[in-house]
Amino acid sequence: MTTRLTVAQALVRFLEAQHVERDGVRTPFFTGCWGIFGHGNVAGVGQALLQHEVAGGRLRYLQGRNEQAMVHAAVGYARHRDRTAAMAVTASVGPGATNMLTGAALATINRLPVLLLPGDTFATRVAQPVLQELESPTAGDVSVNDAFRPVSAYFDRVDRPEQLASALLGATRVLVDPALTGAVTIALPQDVQAEAHDWPDELFAERTWHLARPVPEPAALQRALDVVRGARRPLVVAGGGVLYSGADAALRAFAEASGVPVAETQAGKGSLPHDHPQALGAIGATGTTAADALANDADVVIGIGTRYSDFTTASRTVFAEGARFVNVNVSAFDAHKLSATSVVADAREALVALTAGLDGWTAPAEHTARATALAQEWDRVVEAAYTGPAPATDGRLVQSQVIGVVNETTDPRDVVVCAAGSMPGDLHKLWRTRDRKGYHVEYGFSCMGYEVAGGLGVKMAALDEVEAGLADDRDVVVMVGDGSWLMMSSELVTAVAEGVKLIVVLVQNHGFASIGALSESLGSQRFGTRYRRRTASGLDGDLLPVDLAANAASLGADVLRAVTIEELREAVLAARASTRTTVIHVETDPLVPAPDSPAWWDVPVAEVSELASTQEARATYEKHKTDQRHHLTPAPAPTTGRDRASQPKDPS
């Protein structure tokens, strides 16, 4: 049997029929489609979504205000759902499509599933060039959508209806695979979208994709156990894979059974509650003094679900030269980093196996006790940062105080969302995580403008979990600086339109505070990082008369202004009690930094300069470069079996 539908109608019907199953729980995979319509998709995917909605279909249409922001919202949604659900995003040809490129790169870097459906130019080419078409004098089959290839985990273009089925199956296969997932792009020529075809009904039958939990290969597990048993100063580095696989309980059991302390990457923060005895908090360039001290002394580092970004390794200066690595990752690409003994497996399954295999073995008691003592010492630093230092001379709060108030006045299950600027680093060090899903900082791409859109996606995911009976509701608190706000706050309008409540803490410090501090450390004197009027000597005049609170109100949100700690506390409590999206505006002093660790981040400084500040920074840079380690020592050979090369040759 067949059904006659357009390509776009068939696509929408297919998406609704896809489900995933993990650990016996079966749920719909595609839950919605974001879209902004133009001539490249309005009569195709747009018409199909309208027809689907009129018929009462489950796949919902969500109207966005910016194509990049729609992708961010879809990414935030997928991350909160631990990659067991995803959304599609449709855009028109030309700029509508290319606006999604940044979001695509963000999704792929963070290994988070999102299906992108950019409109494309006519497959028939009869009206060439169409509005917004990029023509190439050397290739007739190139469009701007080819720019998606390097930032997509999977790319296809459907030039004929017959190609759609294989494209959709291939796309979904990659989206549900934790080792491959990311942005998946199916480019849809605008004429093909509207073309009818007789589709086999089997294409639209409910299909369940099983999310596997690959178990460790016995030999690989044994090699890992051999390395860990020989450790005197072991350390776990928990990455995002711990949370995506739901391995936080298994990690806790491992830490408690073995006494091995646990440090967390940005994506892995929340793997252990902040007050767990083995929890060291953040590691790396934005790490705690506790985690970085243990990392520098560690003889064995057990990486669970981490891709070891330069912030995690402090540009390869935080781990000792002789450290040996055991990496557990569902992706072989990440498991083999840093010359590790690799275990390619699901994080939860691997942790359970490691715990069982190490039965009776523990880290030295003095090592575990030292880790706990250092963590408690850092927590006292955090407490001091929450309550002080004293405000700036003009009475403004400092960022660490803002973080402290928000942390202490929100519910343990509430989610803090952030992405770029100085805030992510301070949150990584200072935020006291109390729930496995309570911390959501996008730091794979560290994309300015992610915050509001990503927070919207997180809140939608939380609401869907409530509706499905999977979890209770929770507030989502977006913390965003003025730089990111000015880049992209448009999805606040979408939150208002959808009736989705967000709490947004808008920190105004009149410039790019994070890069300002980095610039100063590199001898560039905060050049080009302050928001000021132009004078004869540059952008060094008075503060710009920008009222971001009024801007937020104009987008439909309730707005509260806070100047003092008590006003901020009252504002957060009022926002929590409200059912409406609320923006809390607070000014901070960007020149008062949060507590820091001595870890380093490799940002090259000009090798020659006429500026004394740059010359001094270069000398410091060269000193730090001598601390970088290669971590090239091969993983140890198995302790059992014979090396084939060492066996005597057959005399025959």
C-alpha positions as a printed Julia matrix, in Angstrom:
652×3 Matrix{Float64}:
  0.0     0.0     0.0
  1.12    3.54   -0.73
  0.1     7.05    0.31
  0.47   10.07   -1.95
  2.1    12.97   -0.14
  4.54   15.75   -0.87
  8.13   15.27    0.21
  7.61   17.71    3.08
  4.4    16.01    4.2
  6.13   12.64    4.15
  9.02   14.04    6.17
  6.72   15.37    8.91
  4.78   12.1     9.07
  8.04   10.14    9.38
  9.33   12.32   12.21
  6.18   11.77   14.25
  6.52    7.98   13.97
 10.05    7.76   15.44
 10.56    6.54   19.01
 13.55    5.62   21.15
 13.9     3.04   23.9
 16.48    2.98   26.66
 16.39    0.81   29.76
 12.86   -0.28   28.93
 11.47    3.26   28.67
 10.04    4.12   25.24
  9.39    7.73   24.28
  8.87    9.77   21.1
 12.19   10.95   19.69
 11.19   14.01   17.66
  8.96   16.22   19.79
  8.75   19.42   17.77
  9.91   21.45   14.79
 11.14   25.01   15.11
 10.68   27.15   12.06
 10.91   30.56   10.44
  9.32   30.56    7.01
 10.51   32.15    3.8
 10.11   31.4     0.13
 12.44   28.41    0.5
 10.25   26.44    2.91
  6.85   28.1     3.38
  5.06   26.09    0.67
  6.91   22.89    1.51
  7.74   22.18    5.16
  5.55   25.09    6.27
  2.49   23.73    4.49
  3.2    20.23    5.8
  3.41   21.44    9.4
  0.16   23.39    9.0
 -1.62   20.34    7.58
 -0.2    18.21   10.39
 -1.39   20.67   13.04
 -4.87   20.93   11.56
 -5.1    17.13   11.64
 -4.2    17.11   15.34
 -0.74   15.6    14.96
  1.63   15.24   17.9
  4.69   16.93   16.37
  4.32   20.59   17.41
  5.38   23.63   15.46
  7.4    26.26   17.37
  7.81   29.74   15.93
 11.26   31.2    16.49
 12.62   34.72   16.01
 16.18   33.9    14.93
 17.37   30.81   13.06
 20.54   30.42   15.13
 18.51   30.77   18.32
 16.08   28.06   17.19
 18.99   25.63   16.91
 20.23   26.64   20.35
 16.79   25.98   21.82
 16.72   22.55   20.19
 20.2    21.81   21.58
 19.22   22.89   25.09
 16.19   20.64   24.83
 18.23   17.6    23.74
 20.83   18.08   26.45
 18.26   18.27   29.23
 16.62   15.12   27.89
 19.99   13.31   27.97
 19.89   12.93   24.17
 16.81   10.68   24.33
 14.68   13.28   22.52
 15.37   15.88   19.86
 13.82   18.61   17.77
 13.97   19.6    14.12
 14.62   23.11   12.8
 13.49   24.4     9.41
 14.66   27.57    7.69
 14.43   29.15    4.27
 17.15   29.36    1.63
 20.11   31.74    1.78
 20.5    33.72    5.02
 17.78   31.73    6.76
 19.86   28.61    6.22
 23.28   30.09    6.94
 22.02   31.66   10.17
 21.81   28.08   11.47
 25.49   27.33   10.88
 26.7    28.54   14.28
 24.04   26.46   16.01
 25.02   23.44   13.92
 28.66   23.73   14.95
 27.62   24.1    18.59
 25.47   20.96   18.45
 28.16   18.85   16.8
 30.94   20.0    19.11
 28.79   19.22   22.13
 27.65   15.83   20.69
 23.98   16.84   20.95
 21.3    15.77   18.44
 19.37   18.29   16.34
 17.86   17.79   12.87
 18.36   20.76   10.53
 16.12   21.17    7.48
 17.39   24.15    5.49
 15.58   25.03    2.29
 17.7    24.81   -0.84
 17.63   26.2    -4.36
 15.62   24.53   -7.14
 16.76   21.02   -7.97
 15.45   21.55  -11.51
 17.4    24.81  -11.82
 14.72   26.18  -14.15
 14.55   29.54  -12.37
 18.25   29.94  -11.71
 19.38   32.03   -9.91
 16.5    32.31   -7.45
 16.31   34.95   -4.77
 19.17   34.53   -2.25
 20.96   31.87   -4.33
 24.74   31.78   -4.25
 26.01   31.06   -7.77
 29.37   29.44   -8.37
 31.05   29.97  -11.75
 32.94   26.68  -11.35
 30.3    24.29   -9.93
 26.63   24.02  -10.76
 25.63   21.88   -7.79
 26.94   24.13   -4.99
 24.67   26.07   -2.64
 25.22   27.83    0.67
 24.01   24.65    2.36
 27.29   22.96    1.47
 28.71   25.06    4.31
 26.88   22.68    6.67
 29.07   19.72    5.68
 32.03   20.39    8.02
 29.81   21.28   10.99
 27.34   18.4    10.63
 27.6    14.88   11.99
 25.69   13.78    8.88
 24.73   15.65    5.71
 22.44   14.81    2.82
 20.57   16.65    0.08
 17.28   15.3    -1.28
 17.15   16.12   -4.99
 14.44   13.55   -5.77
 11.53   12.19   -3.71
 12.94    8.67   -3.97
 15.97    9.78   -1.93
 13.97   10.89    1.11
 13.56    7.51    2.82
 17.28    6.7     2.87
 18.1    10.27    3.95
 15.68   10.14    6.89
 16.8     6.71    8.04
 20.46    7.67    7.77
 19.85   10.92    9.62
 17.98    9.28   12.49
 20.59    6.54   12.78
 23.25    9.18   13.47
 21.05   11.3    15.75
 20.37    8.42   18.15
 23.98    7.16   18.19
 25.81    8.72   21.19
 29.18    8.15   19.54
 28.24    9.97   16.33
 25.47   12.4    17.2
 25.43   16.13   16.56
 23.81   18.37   14.02
 22.31   16.34   11.18
 21.46   18.31    8.05
 19.07   17.35    5.26
 19.02   20.07    2.62
 15.64   20.3     0.89
 15.38   22.05   -2.49
 12.28   24.21   -2.42
 10.72   22.61   -5.48
 11.35   19.07   -4.23
  9.66   19.86   -0.9
  6.37   20.45   -2.72
  6.68   17.52   -5.15
  4.23   14.61   -4.66
  5.18   10.95   -4.58
  3.56    7.61   -3.77
  5.2     6.49   -0.53
  5.18    2.92    0.84
  3.15    2.96    4.04
  5.93    1.09    5.84
  7.92    4.32    5.88
  5.37    5.81    8.28
  4.97    2.84   10.58
  6.04    3.46   14.19
  9.74    2.73   14.45
 11.68    2.25   17.69
 15.39    2.98   17.82
 17.1     1.19   20.7
 19.7     3.26   22.53
 22.38    0.73   23.28
 24.62    0.63   26.32
 27.82   -0.95   24.99
 29.57   -2.92   27.71
 33.35   -2.93   28.15
 35.3    -5.51   26.22
 36.68   -7.92   28.87
 40.28   -7.48   27.78
 39.97   -3.67   27.73
 38.36   -3.73   31.16
 41.16   -5.89   32.51
 43.8    -3.52   31.15
 42.02   -0.61   32.83
 41.74   -2.47   36.12
 45.45   -3.28   36.05
 46.31    0.41   35.67
 43.9     1.6    38.37
 45.03   -1.04   40.88
 48.55    0.31   40.58
 47.51    3.87   41.36
 48.54    5.66   44.54
 47.02    9.05   43.69
 44.09    8.33   41.35
 41.59   10.93   40.13
 38.33   10.68   38.19
 37.5    13.37   35.62
 33.73   13.26   35.05
 32.53   14.64   31.72
 29.17   15.11   30.07
 28.97   11.43   29.18
 28.34   10.64   32.86
 25.13   12.66   32.81
 23.96   11.7    29.31
 24.19    8.01   30.19
 22.55    8.48   33.59
 25.71    7.21   35.23
 25.77    9.63   38.17
 24.54    6.99   40.65
 27.12    4.5    39.33
 29.84    7.15   39.66
 28.82    7.84   43.23
 28.96    4.13   44.03
 32.4     3.87   42.42
 33.75    6.86   44.34
 32.4     5.62   47.66
 33.66    2.08   47.16
 37.11    3.08   45.93
 37.74    6.38   47.69
 38.85    7.93   44.39
 38.12   11.69   44.31
 36.09   13.14   41.43
 36.65   16.35   39.47
 34.16   17.66   36.91
 34.34   19.27   33.5
 31.85   21.96   32.5
 29.58   19.39   30.84
 30.06   16.94   33.7
 29.29   19.33   36.55
 26.54   17.81   38.64
 27.91   14.27   38.34
 28.25   14.38   42.12
 26.5    16.76   44.55
 28.85   19.57   45.57
 28.97   18.38   49.19
 29.85   14.75   48.51
 33.09   13.83   50.36
 34.79   12.78   47.1
 33.59   15.81   45.09
 36.39   18.21   44.14
 34.31   20.39   41.82
 35.59   22.0    38.67
 38.86   21.01   37.0
 41.17   22.81   34.59
 41.56   26.42   33.56
 38.41   27.34   35.49
 38.98   24.74   38.16
 39.0    24.77   41.93
 42.27   24.77   43.82
 41.29   21.35   45.18
 40.69   19.65   41.83
 43.69   21.21   40.13
 46.03   20.31   43.0
 44.89   16.68   42.9
 45.18   16.67   39.09
 48.75   17.92   39.24
 49.68   15.11   41.63
 47.62   12.32   40.06
 49.47    9.25   38.84
 46.33    7.76   37.22
 43.53    9.83   35.71
 40.25    8.04   34.97
 38.33   10.08   32.4
 34.64    9.18   32.18
 32.77   10.62   29.21
 35.06   13.58   28.63
 36.63   14.84   25.43
 39.46   16.61   27.3
 39.06   20.15   25.96
 41.87   22.63   26.55
 39.93   24.13   29.45
 39.71   20.71   31.12
 43.44   20.03   30.76
 44.4    23.7    31.33
 46.05   23.54   27.92
 47.82   20.33   28.98
 49.43   21.81   32.08
 47.18   20.51   34.87
 48.16   16.81   34.7
 51.65   15.6    35.58
 53.95   14.46   32.78
 54.07   10.89   34.03
 50.34   10.52   34.62
 48.66    7.52   33.02
 45.16    7.82   31.67
 42.26    5.39   31.62
 39.52    6.77   29.38
 35.97    5.46   29.34
 33.96    6.83   26.45
 31.27    5.62   24.08
 33.34    7.23   21.3
 36.63    5.58   20.41
 37.84    8.96   19.15
 37.68   10.41   22.66
 38.61    7.22   24.5
 42.07    7.12   22.91
 43.06   10.71   23.74
 46.17   11.42   25.84
 47.64    7.99   24.99
 45.12    6.4    27.32
 44.24    2.85   28.15
 40.88    3.04   26.41
 37.58    1.46   27.33
 35.02    2.07   24.6
 31.76    1.62   26.45
 28.72    3.25   27.99
 29.71    5.25   31.07
 27.22    3.59   33.4
 28.07    0.06   32.31
 31.8     0.74   32.53
 31.55    2.25   36.01
 29.56   -0.71   37.26
 32.17   -3.07   35.8
 35.08   -1.08   37.24
 33.48   -1.03   40.68
 32.97   -4.8    40.6
 36.44   -5.46   39.22
 38.1    -3.33   41.91
 36.23   -5.05   44.74
 38.53   -4.95   47.77
 40.81   -2.26   46.32
 40.73    1.34   47.52
 42.85    4.38   47.03
 45.23    5.07   49.93
 43.27    6.53   52.85
 45.56    9.53   53.13
 44.92   10.4    49.47
 41.15   10.28   49.94
 41.38   12.29   53.15
 43.55   14.93   51.49
 41.03   15.31   48.67
 38.17   15.83   51.13
 40.17   18.37   53.12
 41.1    20.36   50.01
 37.49   20.34   48.83
 36.3    21.66   52.19
 38.96   24.35   52.05
 37.69   25.44   48.62
 34.1    25.45   49.87
 35.12   28.01   52.47
 36.52   30.13   49.64
 33.18   29.8    47.84
 31.28   30.87   50.95
 33.46   33.96   51.27
 32.91   34.77   47.59
 29.13   34.44   48.04
 29.04   36.89   50.94
 31.92   39.15   49.91
 34.23   40.72   48.95
 32.8    44.1    49.78
 30.95   45.78   46.91
 32.86   48.12   44.66
 33.4    51.68   45.83
 30.38   52.84   43.84
 28.14   50.27   45.56
 27.79   47.8    42.7
 27.71   44.09   43.45
 30.36   41.71   42.14
 29.6    38.67   40.03
 30.43   36.11   42.7
 27.86   37.7    45.01
 25.22   37.48   42.28
 26.01   33.78   41.79
 25.79   33.21   45.54
 22.39   34.84   45.9
 20.94   32.92   42.94
 22.37   29.63   44.21
 21.02   30.11   47.73
 17.53   31.33   46.74
 16.72   28.73   44.1
 15.46   25.2    44.61
 18.06   22.4    44.44
 16.33   21.03   41.31
 16.27   24.34   39.45
 18.55   24.64   36.42
 21.11   27.38   35.9
 21.87   28.06   32.21
 24.82   30.01   30.84
 27.26   29.89   27.93
 29.81   32.64   27.37
 31.72   35.47   28.97
 33.2    35.5    32.45
 30.11   33.89   34.01
 30.76   30.26   32.88
 34.18   30.18   34.5
 32.85   31.63   37.75
 29.89   29.26   37.73
 32.16   26.27   37.09
 34.21   27.12   40.18
 31.54   28.56   42.47
 28.13   27.04   41.69
 27.09   24.49   44.29
 25.37   21.76   42.28
 22.65   19.89   44.13
 20.92   18.0    41.32
 22.3    16.04   38.37
 20.45   18.27   35.89
 20.82   21.52   37.83
 23.79   22.87   35.87
 23.65   23.6    32.14
 26.57   25.63   30.81
 27.31   25.36   27.08
 31.1    25.47   26.95
 31.98   23.26   24.03
 31.45   26.2    21.66
 31.02   28.86   24.39
 28.61   30.65   22.11
 27.46   34.15   22.98
 23.71   34.34   22.47
 23.02   30.74   23.49
 21.73   31.61   26.94
 18.12   32.75   26.49
 17.38   30.38   23.6
 19.11   27.45   25.28
 17.26   28.17   28.5
 13.97   28.14   26.61
 14.83   24.7    25.23
 15.74   23.43   28.71
 12.45   24.64   30.17
 10.46   23.05   27.33
 12.27   19.78   27.99
 11.47   20.02   31.7
  7.8    20.65   30.93
  7.71   17.66   28.57
  9.17   15.47   31.31
  6.41   16.66   33.65
  3.74   15.88   31.06
  5.2    12.41   30.47
  5.34   11.71   34.2
  9.12   11.42   34.13
  9.94   14.27   36.54
  8.55   17.16   38.54
  8.69   20.73   37.25
 11.67   22.96   37.9
 12.54   26.59   37.28
 15.17   27.49   34.7
 17.41   30.42   35.62
 19.3    31.95   32.7
 22.37   33.93   33.74
 23.53   36.19   30.93
 25.84   39.15   30.55
 25.09   42.3    28.62
 27.34   41.23   25.74
 25.44   38.0    25.08
 22.1    39.73   25.69
 22.82   42.32   23.0
 23.85   39.59   20.58
 20.68   37.54   20.9
 17.83   37.94   23.36
 15.09   37.51   20.74
 13.78   34.19   22.01
 12.49   35.93   25.11
  9.61   36.88   22.82
  9.12   33.2    22.0
  9.04   32.31   25.7
  6.3    34.91   26.22
  4.36   33.7    23.17
  4.53   30.06   24.27
  3.73   30.84   27.9
  6.99   29.21   28.97
  8.35   30.76   32.15
 12.01   31.7    32.39
 13.92   33.54   35.09
 16.66   35.62   33.48
 19.38   37.26   35.59
 20.79   39.95   33.31
 24.21   41.09   34.53
 25.17   44.52   33.22
 28.88   45.31   33.38
 29.09   47.56   30.31
 31.33   45.49   28.09
 32.96   42.18   27.31
 34.19   41.54   30.85
 35.67   38.12   30.22
 37.72   39.15   27.23
 38.57   42.4    29.01
 40.25   40.46   31.8
 41.95   38.14   29.3
 43.1    41.12   27.25
 44.64   42.72   30.31
 46.47   39.51   31.23
 47.86   39.32   27.69
 49.14   42.87   27.71
 46.41   44.29   25.45
 45.02   46.64   28.12
 41.31   45.72   27.71
 41.37   47.33   24.26
 38.01   47.12   22.46
 36.21   45.42   25.35
 34.34   48.29   27.04
 31.02   49.72   25.89
 31.82   53.44   25.69
 31.15   56.47   23.51
 33.79   57.23   20.91
 36.1    60.16   21.58
 39.09   61.53   19.68
 41.27   58.9    21.35
 38.98   55.92   20.79
 36.1    54.11   22.52
 37.0    55.52   25.9
 34.24   58.03   26.6
 31.23   57.86   28.9
 29.18   54.73   29.4
 26.62   54.16   26.68
 23.08   55.17   27.75
 21.71   51.68   27.15
 18.82   50.52   29.34
 18.72   46.74   29.05
 15.95   46.46   31.63
 13.72   48.61   29.45
 14.76   46.52   26.47
 13.67   43.34   28.28
 10.33   44.91   29.2
  9.76   45.84   25.56
 10.04   42.13   24.68
  7.12   41.26   26.96
  8.87   40.11   30.14
  8.28   41.31   33.66
 11.36   43.22   34.83
 12.83   43.71   38.3
 15.85   45.89   39.06
 18.22   44.95   41.89
 21.08   47.0    43.3
 21.82   45.44   46.67
 22.18   41.83   47.77
 18.87   41.99   49.6
 17.09   43.45   46.58
 18.54   40.7    44.41
 17.43   38.03   46.86
 13.9    39.45   46.95
 13.83   39.68   43.15
 14.79   36.01   42.71
 12.16   34.91   45.22
  9.53   37.04   43.47
 10.5    35.6    40.08
 10.22   32.07   41.45
  6.76   32.82   42.8
  5.6    34.28   39.49
  4.15   32.31   36.59
  5.53   34.75   34.02
  8.93   35.18   32.42
 10.88   37.6    34.59
 14.13   39.43   33.89
 16.18   40.6    36.88
 18.58   43.41   35.98
 21.66   43.86   38.16
 24.81   45.95   37.65
 28.18   44.49   38.65
 31.76   45.67   38.8
 33.77   43.75   36.15
 37.1    44.68   37.76
 36.53   42.62   40.91
 37.34   39.01   39.97
 36.07   35.8    41.51
 38.47   33.5    43.38
 40.78   31.71   41.0
 43.14   28.78   40.77
 46.68   28.99   39.36
 45.69   26.97   36.27
 46.59   28.37   32.87
 44.96   28.7    29.45
 47.09   28.86   26.3
 46.3    32.07   24.4
 49.39   33.17   22.42
 50.84   36.61   23.11
 52.49   38.73   20.43
 56.11   37.61   20.16
 57.34   41.15   19.46
 55.72   44.4    20.55
 56.45   48.06   21.24
 54.12   47.92   24.27
 55.74   47.19   27.63
 52.53   45.5    28.82
 52.67   43.06   25.9
 56.38   42.39   26.41
 55.75   41.5    30.06
 52.83   39.27   29.11
 54.97   37.48   26.51
 57.59   36.66   29.15
 54.89   35.17   31.38
 53.49   33.24   28.42
 56.85   31.67   27.57
 57.27   30.58   31.18
 53.89   28.83   31.13
 54.68   27.14   27.82
 57.47   25.22   29.52
 54.85   23.56   31.75
 52.93   21.99   28.88
 53.07   18.19   28.65
 52.7    15.98   25.61
 51.16   12.9    27.25
 52.54   10.7    24.48
 53.72    7.71   26.53
 51.96    4.63   25.14
 49.44    2.82   27.29
 51.0    -0.14   29.1
 50.96   -3.52   27.41
 48.75   -6.29   28.82
 50.15   -8.08   31.84
 49.01  -11.47   30.54
 49.68  -13.29   27.3
 52.84  -13.24   25.2
 53.99  -10.61   22.74
 53.81  -12.3    19.32
 56.97  -10.53   18.2
 58.91  -12.07   21.1
 57.85  -15.64   20.32
 60.45  -17.88   18.65
 60.03  -18.23   14.93
 58.91  -21.5    13.42
 62.17  -23.07   12.17
 60.32  -24.53    9.23
